[in-house]
Coordinates of N, CA and C in Angstrom, one line a residue:
X623 N -25.7 -9.1 27.7 CA -26.5 -8.4 28.6 C -28.0 -8.3 28.1
X624 N -28.1 -8.1 26.8 CA -29.4 -8.1 26.2 C -30.1 -9.5 26.4
X625 N -29.3 -10.6 26.2 CA -30.0 -11.8 26.3 C -30.4 -12.1 27.8
X626 N -29.7 -11.6 28.7 CA -30.1 -11.7 30.1 C -31.5 -11.0 30.3
X627 N -31.5 -9.8 29.7 CA -32.8 -8.9 29.9 C -33.9 -9.7 29.3
X628 N -33.7 -10.3 28.2 CA -34.8 -11.1 27.4 C -35.2 -12.3 28.3
X629 N -34.3 -12.9 28.8 CA -34.6 -14.2 29.6 C -35.3 -13.7 30.8
X630 N -34.9 -12.7 31.5 CA -35.7 -12.3 32.7 C -37.0 -11.7 32.5
X631 N -37.2 -11.0 31.3 CA -38.5 -10.5 31.0 C -39.4 -11.5 30.3
X632 N -38.9 -12.7 30.1 CA -39.8 -13.7 29.4 C -39.8 -13.7 27.9
X633 N -39.0 -12.9 27.3 CA -39.0 -12.8 25.8 C -37.8 -13.6 25.2
X634 N -37.4 -14.7 25.8 CA -36.2 -15.5 25.4 C -36.5 -16.0 24.0
X635 N -37.7 -16.3 23.6 CA -38.0 -16.9 22.2 C -37.9 -15.9 21.1
X636 N -37.6 -14.6 21.4 CA -37.6 -13.7 20.4 C -36.5 -13.9 19.3
X637 N -36.8 -13.8 18.1 CA -36.0 -14.1 17.0 C -34.9 -12.8 16.9
X638 N -33.7 -13.1 16.7 CA -32.7 -12.0 16.6 C -33.0 -11.2 15.2
X639 N -32.8 -9.9 15.3 CA -33.0 -9.0 14.1 C -32.0 -9.4 12.9
X640 N -32.3 -9.0 11.8 CA -31.5 -9.3 10.7 C -30.2 -8.7 10.7
X641 N -30.0 -7.5 11.3 CA -28.8 -6.8 11.5 C -27.8 -7.5 12.5
X642 N -28.5 -8.0 13.6 CA -27.7 -8.8 14.5 C -27.2 -10.1 13.9
X643 N -27.9 -10.7 13.0 CA -27.4 -11.9 12.3 C -26.3 -11.6 11.3
X644 N -26.4 -10.4 10.7 CA -25.3 -10.1 9.8 C -24.0 -9.7 10.5
X645 N -24.2 -9.1 11.7 CA -23.0 -8.7 12.5 C -22.4 -9.9 13.0
X646 N -23.1 -10.8 13.5 CA -22.5 -12.1 14.1 C -21.9 -12.9 13.0
X647 N -22.5 -12.9 11.8 CA -22.0 -13.7 10.7 C -20.6 -13.1 10.1
X648 N -20.5 -11.8 10.2 CA -19.3 -11.2 9.5 C -18.2 -10.9 10.5
X649 N -18.4 -10.9 11.8 CA -17.4 -10.7 12.7 C -16.3 -11.8 12.8
X650 N -15.1 -11.4 12.8 CA -14.0 -12.3 12.8 C -13.5 -12.4 14.2
X651 N -13.0 -13.7 14.6 CA -12.4 -13.9 15.9 C -11.0 -13.3 15.9
X652 N -10.4 -13.0 17.0 CA -9.1 -12.4 17.1 C -8.0 -13.2 16.4
X653 N -8.1 -14.5 16.5 CA -7.1 -15.4 15.8 C -7.1 -15.2 14.3
X654 N -8.3 -15.1 13.8 CA -8.5 -15.0 12.4 C -8.1 -13.6 12.0
X655 N -8.3 -12.6 12.7 CA -7.8 -11.2 12.4 C -6.5 -11.1 12.3
X656 N -5.7 -11.8 13.2 CA -4.3 -11.7 13.2 C -3.7 -12.4 12.1
X657 N -4.3 -13.7 11.7 CA -3.8 -14.4 10.6 C -4.0 -13.6 9.3
X658 N -5.2 -13.0 9.2 CA -5.4 -12.2 8.0 C -4.5 -11.0 7.9
X659 N -4.2 -10.3 9.0 CA -3.3 -9.2 9.0 C -2.0 -9.7 8.6
X660 N -1.5 -10.7 9.1 CA -0.1 -11.2 8.8 C -0.1 -11.7 7.3
X661 N -1.1 -12.3 6.8 CA -1.2 -12.7 5.4 C -1.1 -11.5 4.4
X662 N -2.0 -10.4 4.7 CA -2.1 -9.3 4.0 C -0.8 -8.5 4.1
X663 N -0.2 -8.3 5.2 CA 1.1 -7.6 5.4 C 2.2 -8.3 4.6
X664 N 2.3 -9.6 4.7 CA 3.3 -10.4 4.0 C 3.1 -10.2 2.4
X665 N 1.9 -10.3 2.1 CA 1.6 -10.1 0.6 C 2.0 -8.6 0.2
X666 N 1.8 -7.6 1.0 CA 2.3 -6.3 0.7 C 3.8 -6.2 0.6
X667 N 4.4 -6.9 1.6 CA 5.9 -6.8 1.5 C 6.5 -7.5 0.3
X668 N 5.7 -8.7 0.0 CA 6.2 -9.5 -1.2 C 6.1 -8.6 -2.4
X669 N 5.0 -7.9 -2.7 CA 4.7 -7.0 -3.8 C 5.7 -6.0 -3.8
X670 N 6.1 -5.3 -2.7 CA 7.1 -4.3 -2.7 C 8.4 -4.8 -3.1
X671 N 8.7 -6.0 -2.6 CA 10.0 -6.6 -2.9 C 10.1 -7.0 -4.4
X672 N 9.0 -7.6 -4.8 CA 8.9 -8.0 -6.3 C 9.0 -6.8 -7.2
X673 N 8.4 -5.6 -6.7 CA 8.6 -4.4 -7.5 C 10.0 -4.0 -7.6
X674 N 10.7 -4.1 -6.5 CA 12.1 -3.6 -6.4 C 12.9 -4.6 -7.3
X675 N 12.6 -5.9 -7.5 CA 13.4 -6.7 -8.2 C 13.0 -6.5 -9.7
X676 N 11.7 -6.1 -10.1 CA 11.3 -5.7 -11.4 C 11.9 -4.5 -11.9
X677 N 12.5 -3.6 -11.1 CA 13.0 -2.4 -11.5 C 14.1 -2.5 -12.5
X678 N 14.8 -3.6 -12.6 CA 15.9 -3.8 -13.5 C 15.6 -4.5 -14.8
X679 N 14.2 -4.8 -15.0 CA 13.8 -5.4 -16.3 C 13.9 -4.2 -17.3
X680 N 14.4 -4.6 -18.5 CA 14.6 -3.6 -19.5 C 13.2 -3.1 -20.0
X681 N 13.1 -1.8 -20.4 CA 12.0 -1.1 -20.9 C 10.8 -0.9 -20.0
X682 N 10.1 -1.9 -19.5 CA 9.0 -1.8 -18.7 C 9.3 -1.8 -17.1
X683 N 10.5 -2.0 -16.8 CA 10.9 -2.2 -15.4 C 10.5 -1.1 -14.5
X684 N 10.6 0.2 -14.8 CA 10.3 1.3 -14.0 C 8.7 1.3 -13.7
X685 N 7.9 1.0 -14.7 CA 6.5 1.0 -14.6 C 6.0 -0.1 -13.7
X686 N 6.7 -1.4 -13.9 CA 6.4 -2.5 -13.0 C 6.6 -2.3 -11.7
X687 N 7.8 -1.6 -11.4 CA 8.2 -1.2 -10.0 C 7.2 -0.3 -9.4
X688 N 6.7 0.7 -10.2 CA 5.8 1.7 -9.6 C 4.5 0.9 -9.2
X689 N 4.0 0.1 -10.2 CA 2.8 -0.6 -9.9 C 2.8 -1.5 -8.7
X690 N 3.8 -2.4 -8.7 CA 4.0 -3.3 -7.6 C 4.3 -2.7 -6.3
X691 N 5.1 -1.6 -6.3 CA 5.4 -1.0 -5.0 C 4.2 -0.4 -4.5
X692 N 3.4 0.3 -5.4 CA 2.1 0.9 -4.8 C 1.1 -0.2 -4.3
X693 N 1.1 -1.3 -5.1 CA 0.1 -2.4 -4.7 C 0.6 -2.9 -3.3
X694 N 1.9 -3.1 -3.1 CA 2.5 -3.5 -1.8 C 2.1 -2.6 -0.7
X695 N 2.2 -1.2 -0.9 CA 1.9 -0.3 0.1 C 0.3 -0.3 0.4
X696 N -0.5 -0.5 -0.6 CA -1.9 -0.6 -0.4 C -2.3 -1.9 0.4
X697 N -1.7 -2.9 0.1 CA -1.9 -4.2 0.8 C -1.4 -4.0 2.3
X698 N -0.3 -3.4 2.5 CA 0.3 -3.3 3.8 C -0.7 -2.4 4.7
X699 N -1.2 -1.2 4.2 CA -2.1 -0.4 4.8 C -3.4 -1.1 5.0
X700 N -3.9 -1.8 4.0 CA -5.1 -2.6 4.2 C -5.0 -3.6 5.2
X701 N -3.9 -4.2 5.6 CA -3.8 -5.2 6.5 C -4.2 -4.8 7.9
X702 N -4.0 -3.5 8.1 CA -4.5 -3.0 9.5 C -6.0 -3.0 9.6
X703 N -6.6 -3.0 8.5 CA -8.1 -3.1 8.6 C -8.6 -4.3 9.3
X704 N -7.8 -5.4 9.3 CA -8.1 -6.6 10.0 C -7.9 -6.5 11.5
X705 N -7.0 -5.7 12.0 CA -6.8 -5.6 13.3 C -7.8 -4.6 14.0
X706 N -7.9 -3.5 13.4 CA -8.9 -2.4 14.0 C -10.4 -2.6 13.5
X707 N -10.5 -3.0 12.3 CA -11.9 -3.0 11.6 C -11.9 -1.8 10.8
X708 N -12.7 -1.9 9.7 CA -12.8 -0.8 8.7 C -13.1 0.6 9.2
X709 N -14.2 0.6 10.0 CA -14.7 1.9 10.4 C -13.8 2.6 11.4
X710 N -13.2 1.9 12.3 CA -12.2 2.4 13.3 C -11.0 2.9 12.6
X711 N -10.5 2.1 11.5 CA -9.4 2.5 10.8 C -9.6 3.7 10.0
X712 N -10.7 3.9 9.4 CA -11.1 5.1 8.6 C -11.2 6.3 9.5
X713 N -11.9 6.1 10.7 CA -11.9 7.3 11.6 C -10.6 7.8 12.0
X714 N -9.6 6.7 12.3 CA -8.3 7.1 12.8 C -7.4 7.8 11.6
X715 N -7.7 7.3 10.5 CA -7.0 7.8 9.3 C -7.4 9.3 9.1
X716 N -8.7 9.6 9.1 CA -9.1 10.9 8.9 C -9.4 11.7 10.1
X717 N -8.7 11.4 11.1 CA -8.7 12.2 12.4 C -8.0 13.5 12.1
X718 N -8.4 14.7 12.7 CA -7.8 15.9 12.3 C -6.3 16.0 12.5
X719 N -5.7 15.2 13.4 CA -4.3 15.3 13.6 C -3.5 14.6 12.5
X720 N -4.1 13.7 11.8 CA -3.4 13.1 10.7 C -4.0 13.2 9.4
X721 N -4.9 14.1 9.2 CA -5.7 14.3 8.0 C -4.8 14.6 6.8
X722 N -4.0 15.6 7.1 CA -3.0 16.0 6.0 C -2.1 14.9 5.5
X723 N -1.6 14.2 6.5 CA -0.7 13.0 6.1 C -1.5 11.9 5.4
X724 N -2.7 11.6 5.7 CA -3.5 10.7 5.0 C -3.8 11.2 3.6
X725 N -4.2 12.4 3.4 CA -4.4 12.8 2.1 C -3.3 12.9 1.2
X726 N -2.2 13.3 1.7 CA -0.9 13.3 0.9 C -0.5 11.9 0.5
X727 N -0.6 10.9 1.5 CA -0.3 9.6 1.2 C -1.2 8.9 0.2
X728 N -2.5 9.1 0.3 CA -3.5 8.6 -0.7 C -3.3 9.2 -2.1
X729 N -3.0 10.5 -2.1 CA -2.8 11.3 -3.3 C -1.5 10.8 -4.0
X730 N -0.5 10.5 -3.3 CA 0.7 9.9 -3.8 C 0.5 8.5 -4.4
X731 N -0.3 7.7 -3.7 CA -0.7 6.4 -4.3 C -1.4 6.4 -5.5
X732 N -2.4 7.3 -5.6 CA -3.2 7.5 -6.9 C -2.3 8.1 -8.0
X733 N -1.5 9.1 -7.7 CA -0.7 9.8 -8.7 C 0.3 8.7 -9.3
X734 N 0.9 7.8 -8.4 CA 1.8 6.8 -8.9 C 1.2 6.0 -9.9
X735 N 0.0 5.5 -9.7 CA -0.8 4.6 -10.6 C -1.2 5.3 -11.8
X736 N -1.6 6.6 -11.7 CA -2.0 7.4 -12.8 C -0.8 7.6 -13.8
X737 N 0.3 8.0 -13.2 CA 1.5 8.2 -14.0 C 2.0 6.9 -14.7
X738 N 1.7 5.7 -14.1 CA 2.1 4.5 -14.7 C 1.2 4.0 -15.8
X739 N -0.1 4.2 -15.5 CA -1.1 3.7 -16.5 C -1.5 4.6 -17.6
X740 N -2.0 5.9 -17.1 CA -2.6 6.8 -18.0 C -1.6 7.6 -18.8
X741 N -0.7 8.2 -17.9 CA 0.2 9.2 -18.6 C 1.4 8.5 -19.2
X742 N 1.8 7.3 -18.7 CA 2.9 6.5 -19.2 C 4.2 7.3 -19.1
X743 N 4.4 7.9 -17.9 CA 5.7 8.6 -17.7 C 6.5 7.9 -16.6
X744 N 7.5 7.3 -17.1 CA 8.3 6.4 -16.1 C 8.9 7.4 -15.0
X745 N 9.5 8.5 -15.4 CA 10.3 9.4 -14.5 C 9.3 9.9 -13.4
X746 N 8.1 10.2 -13.9 CA 7.1 10.7 -13.0 C 6.7 9.7 -12.1
X747 N 6.5 8.5 -12.6 CA 6.1 7.4 -11.7 C 7.2 7.1 -10.6
X748 N 8.4 7.2 -11.0 CA 9.6 7.1 -10.1 C 9.5 8.3 -8.9
X749 N 9.3 9.4 -9.4 CA 9.1 10.6 -8.5 C 8.0 10.4 -7.6
X750 N 6.9 9.9 -8.0 CA 5.7 9.6 -7.1 C 6.0 8.5 -6.2
X751 N 6.8 7.6 -6.6 CA 7.2 6.5 -5.7 C 8.0 6.9 -4.5
X752 N 8.9 7.8 -4.9 CA 9.8 8.5 -3.9 C 8.9 9.3 -2.9
X753 N 8.0 10.1 -3.4 CA 7.1 10.9 -2.6 C 6.1 9.9 -1.7
X754 N 5.8 8.9 -2.4 CA 4.9 7.9 -1.8 C 5.6 7.3 -0.5
X755 N 6.9 7.0 -0.6 CA 7.7 6.4 0.5 C 7.7 7.5 1.6
X756 N 8.0 8.8 1.3 CA 8.0 9.8 2.4 C 6.6 10.1 3.0
X757 N 5.6 10.1 2.1 CA 4.2 10.3 2.7 C 3.8 9.1 3.5
X758 N 4.2 7.9 3.2 CA 3.9 6.7 4.0 C 4.6 6.8 5.3
X759 N 5.9 7.3 5.2 CA 6.6 7.4 6.5 C 5.9 8.5 7.4
X760 N 5.5 9.6 6.8 CA 4.9 10.7 7.6 C 3.6 10.2 8.2
X761 N 2.8 9.4 7.4 CA 1.5 8.8 7.9 C 1.8 8.0 9.0
X762 N 2.8 7.0 8.9 CA 3.1 6.1 10.0 C 3.5 6.9 11.2
X763 N 4.3 7.8 11.0 CA 4.8 8.5 12.2 C 3.6 9.2 13.0
X764 N 2.6 9.6 12.1 CA 1.5 10.4 12.8 C 0.8 9.5 13.8
X765 N 1.0 8.2 13.8 CA 0.3 7.3 14.8 C 1.1 7.2 16.1
X766 N 2.4 7.7 16.1 CA 3.2 7.7 17.3 C 2.8 9.0 18.1
X767 N 2.5 8.8 19.4 CA 2.1 10.0 20.2 C 3.3 10.9 20.3
X768 N 3.1 12.2 20.3 CA 4.1 13.3 20.3 C 5.2 13.2 19.3
X769 N 5.0 12.4 18.3 CA 6.1 12.4 17.1 C 5.7 13.4 16.0
X770 N 4.5 13.8 16.1 CA 4.1 14.8 15.0 C 4.9 16.1 15.1

């Protein structure tokens, strides 16, 4: 529409602004978005599955499980950024109807990694993984209308 206005007003030779060039250069087509979503989601599922397999490794298995399970969940959540776009995703995540679910989910993700890397408490990491599962389920359900 803006191009039509410029042509009709005789300003067709006007250079596009820097912001318009950046937006045009960074926007992805729908096919690319879907491919990136699928790739990121599959990577997240692979990390979660790998974490479950590493659970049985002696000594460090529980920590490896916590780390890979958490990375898998982060990648799976991050995959939706490709479908909606980052700003729309963040607005929907921190919408008042799902604010508590989002905060609890993000807190569980962070606490799982803290217990695995800083505190080095395997039992605590497992507890936070279980809480992470329920928090992620609660967060996911919050997107279903009338399911809250």
